[in-house]
Coordinates of C-alpha atoms and ligand atoms in Angstrom, one line a residue:
M1 CA -0.2 0.0 0.0
I2 CA 1.2 3.6 -0.8
P3 CA 1.2 5.5 2.3
S4 CA -0.9 8.7 2.0
P5 CA 1.2 12.0 2.8
V6 CA -0.9 12.1 6.2
Q7 CA 0.3 9.0 7.1
A8 CA 4.1 9.4 6.9
P9 CA 5.3 10.3 9.7
V10 CA 7.5 13.5 9.9
P11 CA 10.7 13.1 11.2
V12 CA 11.4 15.6 13.5
P13 CA 13.4 14.3 16.4
A14 CA 12.5 17.0 19.0
L15 CA 8.9 16.0 18.8
A16 CA 9.9 12.2 18.9
L17 CA 11.0 13.1 22.5
A18 CA 8.5 12.1 25.2
P19 CA 8.1 15.3 27.7
E20 CA 9.2 13.5 30.5
T21 CA 13.0 13.1 29.0
A22 CA 15.4 15.7 29.2
G23 CA 15.6 16.3 25.6
G24 CA 11.7 16.9 25.7
V25 CA 11.8 19.3 28.9
L26 CA 15.2 21.0 27.7
D27 CA 13.2 21.6 24.3
Q28 CA 10.3 23.3 25.9
A29 CA 12.3 25.4 28.1
R30 CA 14.6 26.5 25.5
R31 CA 11.5 27.9 23.6
V32 CA 9.9 29.5 26.3
L33 CA 13.3 31.5 27.4
A34 CA 13.9 32.4 23.6
A35 CA 10.5 34.1 23.5
V36 CA 11.5 36.3 26.2
D37 CA 11.8 39.7 25.3
A38 CA 12.3 43.4 27.0
P39 CA 15.0 42.4 27.1
P40 CA 15.7 39.2 25.7
L41 CA 18.3 36.6 27.2
D42 CA 21.4 36.7 26.6
S43 CA 21.8 32.9 26.2
P44 CA 18.3 31.4 26.6
G45 CA 19.5 27.5 25.3
L46 CA 22.4 27.4 27.2
D47 CA 20.6 28.8 30.5
A48 CA 18.1 26.0 29.8
S49 CA 20.6 23.2 29.8
L50 CA 22.7 24.8 32.7
L51 CA 19.3 24.8 34.8
L52 CA 18.3 21.2 34.1
A53 CA 21.7 20.2 34.8
H54 CA 21.4 22.0 38.0
V55 CA 18.0 20.4 38.8
L56 CA 19.1 16.9 38.1
A57 CA 22.6 17.4 39.6
L58 CA 24.5 16.0 35.9
P59 CA 27.1 17.7 33.9
R60 CA 25.3 19.4 31.2
T61 CA 27.0 17.7 28.6
A62 CA 25.5 14.2 29.8
L63 CA 21.7 16.0 29.0
L64 CA 23.1 16.9 25.6
A65 CA 24.5 13.4 25.1
H66 CA 21.7 11.4 26.5
P67 CA 18.3 13.5 25.6
E68 CA 16.5 9.9 26.5
I69 CA 17.6 10.3 30.6
P70 CA 14.2 10.5 32.4
V71 CA 13.1 13.8 34.2
G72 CA 10.4 12.8 37.3
P73 CA 7.1 15.1 38.3
A74 CA 9.0 16.6 41.0
E75 CA 12.3 17.3 38.8
R76 CA 9.9 18.9 36.4
R77 CA 8.4 21.3 38.6
R78 CA 11.6 22.4 40.1
F79 CA 12.7 22.8 36.4
G80 CA 9.7 24.6 35.4
A81 CA 9.9 27.1 38.5
L82 CA 13.5 27.9 37.6
V83 CA 13.1 28.9 33.9
G84 CA 9.8 30.7 35.3
R85 CA 12.2 32.9 37.7
R86 CA 14.7 33.1 34.5
A87 CA 12.2 34.2 32.0
A88 CA 11.0 36.8 34.6
G89 CA 14.8 38.0 34.4
E90 CA 16.7 36.9 37.4
P91 CA 20.1 36.1 36.7
L92 CA 21.2 32.6 36.4
A93 CA 23.5 32.9 38.9
W94 CA 20.9 33.2 41.5
L95 CA 18.8 30.3 40.6
T96 CA 22.0 28.0 40.6
G97 CA 23.1 29.7 43.4
R98 CA 26.7 29.5 41.9
R99 CA 29.1 31.3 39.6
E100 CA 32.5 30.5 38.3
F101 CA 35.4 33.1 38.8
W102 CA 38.7 32.6 38.5
S103 CA 38.0 29.0 38.3
L104 CA 36.7 29.1 41.8
D105 CA 33.0 27.7 42.2
L106 CA 31.4 30.7 44.5
E107 CA 28.3 30.9 46.1
V108 CA 26.5 34.0 45.2
D109 CA 22.5 35.2 45.9
R110 CA 20.7 38.2 45.4
S111 CA 22.6 40.3 48.0
T112 CA 25.9 40.3 45.7
L113 CA 26.9 41.3 42.2
V114 CA 27.2 38.2 40.3
P115 CA 31.0 37.8 39.6
R116 CA 32.1 39.0 36.3
P117 CA 34.9 37.8 34.2
E118 CA 36.4 41.2 33.5
T119 CA 36.8 41.4 37.2
E120 CA 39.4 38.6 36.7
R121 CA 41.8 41.3 35.2
L122 CA 41.7 43.2 38.5
V123 CA 42.9 39.9 40.2
E124 CA 45.8 39.6 37.6
A125 CA 46.8 43.4 38.7
V126 CA 46.7 42.4 42.2
L127 CA 48.9 39.9 41.8
A128 CA 51.3 41.6 40.0
A129 CA 51.6 44.8 42.2
V130 CA 52.3 42.3 45.0
G131 CA 55.0 40.1 43.0
E132 CA 56.6 43.8 41.9
M133 CA 56.5 45.3 45.4
G134 CA 58.5 41.9 46.8
G135 CA 60.3 43.1 49.6
A136 CA 60.4 41.4 53.5
G137 CA 57.1 40.9 55.7
R138 CA 54.1 39.8 54.4
P139 CA 52.1 41.5 51.9
R140 CA 48.5 42.9 53.4
V141 CA 46.0 43.2 50.6
A142 CA 42.5 44.7 51.2
D143 CA 39.4 44.1 49.0
L144 CA 36.9 46.9 49.2
G145 CA 33.2 46.0 48.7
T146 CA 34.1 42.4 48.4
G147 CA 30.3 41.1 47.8
C148 CA 30.6 37.3 47.5
G149 CA 34.3 37.5 48.3
A150 CA 35.5 37.1 44.7
V151 CA 38.6 39.3 44.5
A152 CA 39.7 38.5 48.0
I153 CA 39.3 34.6 48.0
A154 CA 41.4 34.5 44.6
A155 CA 44.2 36.9 46.1
A156 CA 44.5 34.7 49.2
R157 CA 44.7 31.4 47.3
E158 CA 47.3 32.6 44.9
V159 CA 49.8 34.6 47.4
E160 CA 49.9 32.2 50.0
R161 CA 51.9 34.5 52.2
A162 CA 49.3 37.4 51.7
E163 CA 47.1 38.8 54.8
V164 CA 44.0 39.3 53.2
V165 CA 41.3 41.6 54.7
A166 CA 37.9 42.2 52.8
T167 CA 35.3 45.0 53.7
E168 CA 31.8 44.8 52.8
I169 CA 28.6 47.4 53.8
D170 CA 25.9 44.8 53.3
P171 CA 25.6 42.1 56.1
A172 CA 24.0 39.8 53.9
A173 CA 26.7 39.8 51.4
L174 CA 29.3 39.5 54.1
A175 CA 27.9 36.5 55.1
V176 CA 27.9 35.0 51.4
A177 CA 31.3 36.0 51.6
R178 CA 32.0 34.5 54.7
R179 CA 30.7 31.2 53.5
N180 CA 32.8 31.0 50.4
V181 CA 35.8 32.0 52.5
R182 CA 35.1 29.2 55.0
R183 CA 34.8 27.0 52.0
L184 CA 37.5 28.0 49.4
A185 CA 40.1 30.1 51.8
P186 CA 39.5 28.9 55.4
G187 CA 41.2 31.1 57.8
R188 CA 42.7 33.2 55.2
V189 CA 40.5 36.2 54.8
E190 CA 39.5 38.7 57.2
L191 CA 35.8 39.7 56.8
R192 CA 35.1 43.3 58.1
L193 CA 31.6 45.0 57.9
G194 CA 31.8 48.8 56.9
S195 CA 32.0 51.0 53.9
W196 CA 35.5 50.8 51.5
C197 CA 38.3 51.9 53.5
G198 CA 36.3 52.7 56.7
P199 CA 37.3 49.4 58.5
L200 CA 41.0 49.5 57.7
E201 CA 43.8 50.8 60.0
P202 CA 45.9 53.4 58.6
G203 CA 49.6 52.7 57.0
A204 CA 48.7 49.0 57.0
F205 CA 48.3 47.9 53.3
S206 CA 50.4 46.9 50.6
V207 CA 47.5 46.7 48.1
I208 CA 44.2 48.1 48.4
A209 CA 42.0 46.7 45.5
S210 CA 38.3 47.1 44.6
N211 CA 35.4 46.5 41.9
P212 CA 33.4 49.4 43.1
P213 CA 30.2 50.5 41.4
Y214 CA 31.0 52.3 38.5
L215 CA 28.0 52.5 36.3
R216 CA 26.4 56.2 35.7
A217 CA 22.7 56.1 37.6
D218 CA 21.7 56.5 33.7
D219 CA 23.6 53.7 31.9
P220 CA 21.1 51.8 29.9
H221 CA 23.1 48.8 30.7
L222 CA 21.2 48.7 34.0
G223 CA 18.5 47.4 32.1
G224 CA 19.9 44.4 30.4
D225 CA 19.4 41.0 30.9
G226 CA 20.3 39.8 34.6
V227 CA 21.8 43.2 35.6
R228 CA 18.3 44.7 35.8
R229 CA 18.1 42.6 38.9
E230 CA 21.2 43.1 40.8
P231 CA 21.8 45.3 43.7
R232 CA 22.0 49.0 42.1
R233 CA 24.1 49.6 45.2
A234 CA 26.9 47.3 43.8
L235 CA 26.4 48.9 40.0
V236 CA 25.8 52.6 40.3
G237 CA 28.2 55.1 41.6
G238 CA 26.3 58.0 41.6
R239 CA 25.2 60.4 38.8
D240 CA 28.4 60.3 37.0
G241 CA 29.8 56.7 38.1
L242 CA 32.9 57.9 40.1
A243 CA 31.4 58.5 43.3
A244 CA 32.4 55.2 45.0
I245 CA 35.9 55.4 43.3
R246 CA 36.6 59.1 44.6
A247 CA 35.6 57.7 48.1
I248 CA 38.0 54.7 47.9
A249 CA 40.9 57.3 46.8
E250 CA 40.4 59.7 49.3
G251 CA 40.5 56.9 51.9
A252 CA 43.1 54.7 50.5
G253 CA 45.9 56.9 50.6
R254 CA 46.8 57.2 54.7
R255 CA 45.6 53.1 54.9
L256 CA 48.7 52.1 52.5
R257 CA 52.2 51.9 53.3
R258 CA 54.6 54.0 51.4
G259 CA 55.0 52.5 48.1
G260 CA 51.8 50.9 48.4
R261 CA 49.3 50.5 45.5
I262 CA 45.5 51.5 44.6
L263 CA 43.5 49.2 42.2
V264 CA 40.2 49.7 40.8
E265 CA 38.2 48.5 38.1
H266 CA 36.2 50.9 36.1
G267 CA 34.2 51.0 33.0
A268 CA 36.0 50.9 29.5
G269 CA 35.4 54.5 29.0
Q270 CA 36.7 56.2 32.6
G271 CA 40.2 55.5 32.0
E272 CA 41.0 59.3 31.9
A273 CA 38.6 60.3 34.7
V274 CA 40.0 57.7 37.0
R275 CA 43.7 58.8 36.2
C276 CA 42.4 62.1 37.5
V277 CA 40.7 61.0 40.5
F278 CA 44.0 59.2 41.7
G279 CA 46.0 62.0 40.5
A280 CA 44.2 64.5 42.5
A281 CA 44.0 62.3 45.7
G282 CA 48.0 62.3 45.9
F283 CA 49.0 58.7 44.0
E284 CA 51.7 59.0 41.8
R285 CA 52.9 56.5 38.6
V286 CA 49.3 56.4 37.9
R287 CA 48.6 53.7 35.0
T288 CA 45.7 52.1 33.6
F289 CA 45.8 48.3 32.6
R290 CA 43.4 47.1 29.6
D291 CA 41.5 43.9 29.2
I292 CA 42.1 41.1 26.8
G293 CA 39.4 43.4 24.3
G294 CA 42.2 46.4 24.2
R295 CA 39.3 48.2 26.6
E296 CA 41.0 50.4 29.9
R297 CA 39.8 48.4 32.6
V298 CA 41.7 48.8 35.9
T299 CA 43.7 51.8 37.2
E300 CA 46.4 51.7 39.6
G301 CA 48.1 54.5 41.7
A302 CA 51.2 54.3 44.0
R303 CA 51.2 56.3 47.7
P304 CA 54.4 58.4 47.7
Ligands
LIG1 N1 31.1 45.4 34.8 C1 29.6 45.3 35.5 C2 28.6 45.5 34.3 O1 29.0 45.9 33.2 C3 29.5 46.5 36.5 C4 30.2 46.2 37.6 C5 30.3 47.3 38.6 O2 29.6 48.3 38.4 N2 31.3 47.0 39.5 O3 27.3 44.8 34.4

């Protein structure tokens, strides 16, 4: 018998997957996330698979290699709830509770900025500064507004002999940092509650580093995927974006040892302005480092 066109099965593999398999639920979630707009998600497909991997506690690659893996009703409900929150704009890292930074598996939550890859440039600059200073005694490094503790923990792990202090004004963020320190650098980072340099003693530090809020209050980037849900306090540096950097530069001078360095991350267009702020605050040998994309990202100054 010649099959009629209606009877002929149409070979669409995605539809052949039962909805209770990894491939089936992923397919559905991808479609939901890809349809989100205002603003659209940066990577809907990747996010769907990362969320399912999180719910099933499996590597993402296992789901892609084995779309037939069964997904039970409770797992489907949990996954559905997370996909819904992602569709509503929550950053992926809040939903998994984790973000990788400097190859470290950091806990994050809604009280902290999600660590960004560009901040690894700040860690590199801190390590270079500590290395250049050499000298006798233990280097003392401070990370201001540490958030989940990313920069402080990376520095502590890389420089075995360093004493690291991290400050943070938000007690909820400090609690996240404390758990990260306990797990990733136990006993190596001293956490202090307070604003920028406030909790630091004078004349004590070799390096004072920070990834402060540096976006302008009217930066359209603040409406972007994920960013729009993150704490404003960690993102916006006043109307011109430089308020926190000014406060840090004013406080850092007397907390540094002679020859000690201040290092801050800033926006790609702020190099010139930050060099001016550092110069006005009395720092010498002011210079700016670029990221791998060639953008000015981190500015350094030395205490005379
Ligand atoms: N680089 C971050 C962003 O573009 C901003 C981080 C910050 O303000 N410290 O979202």
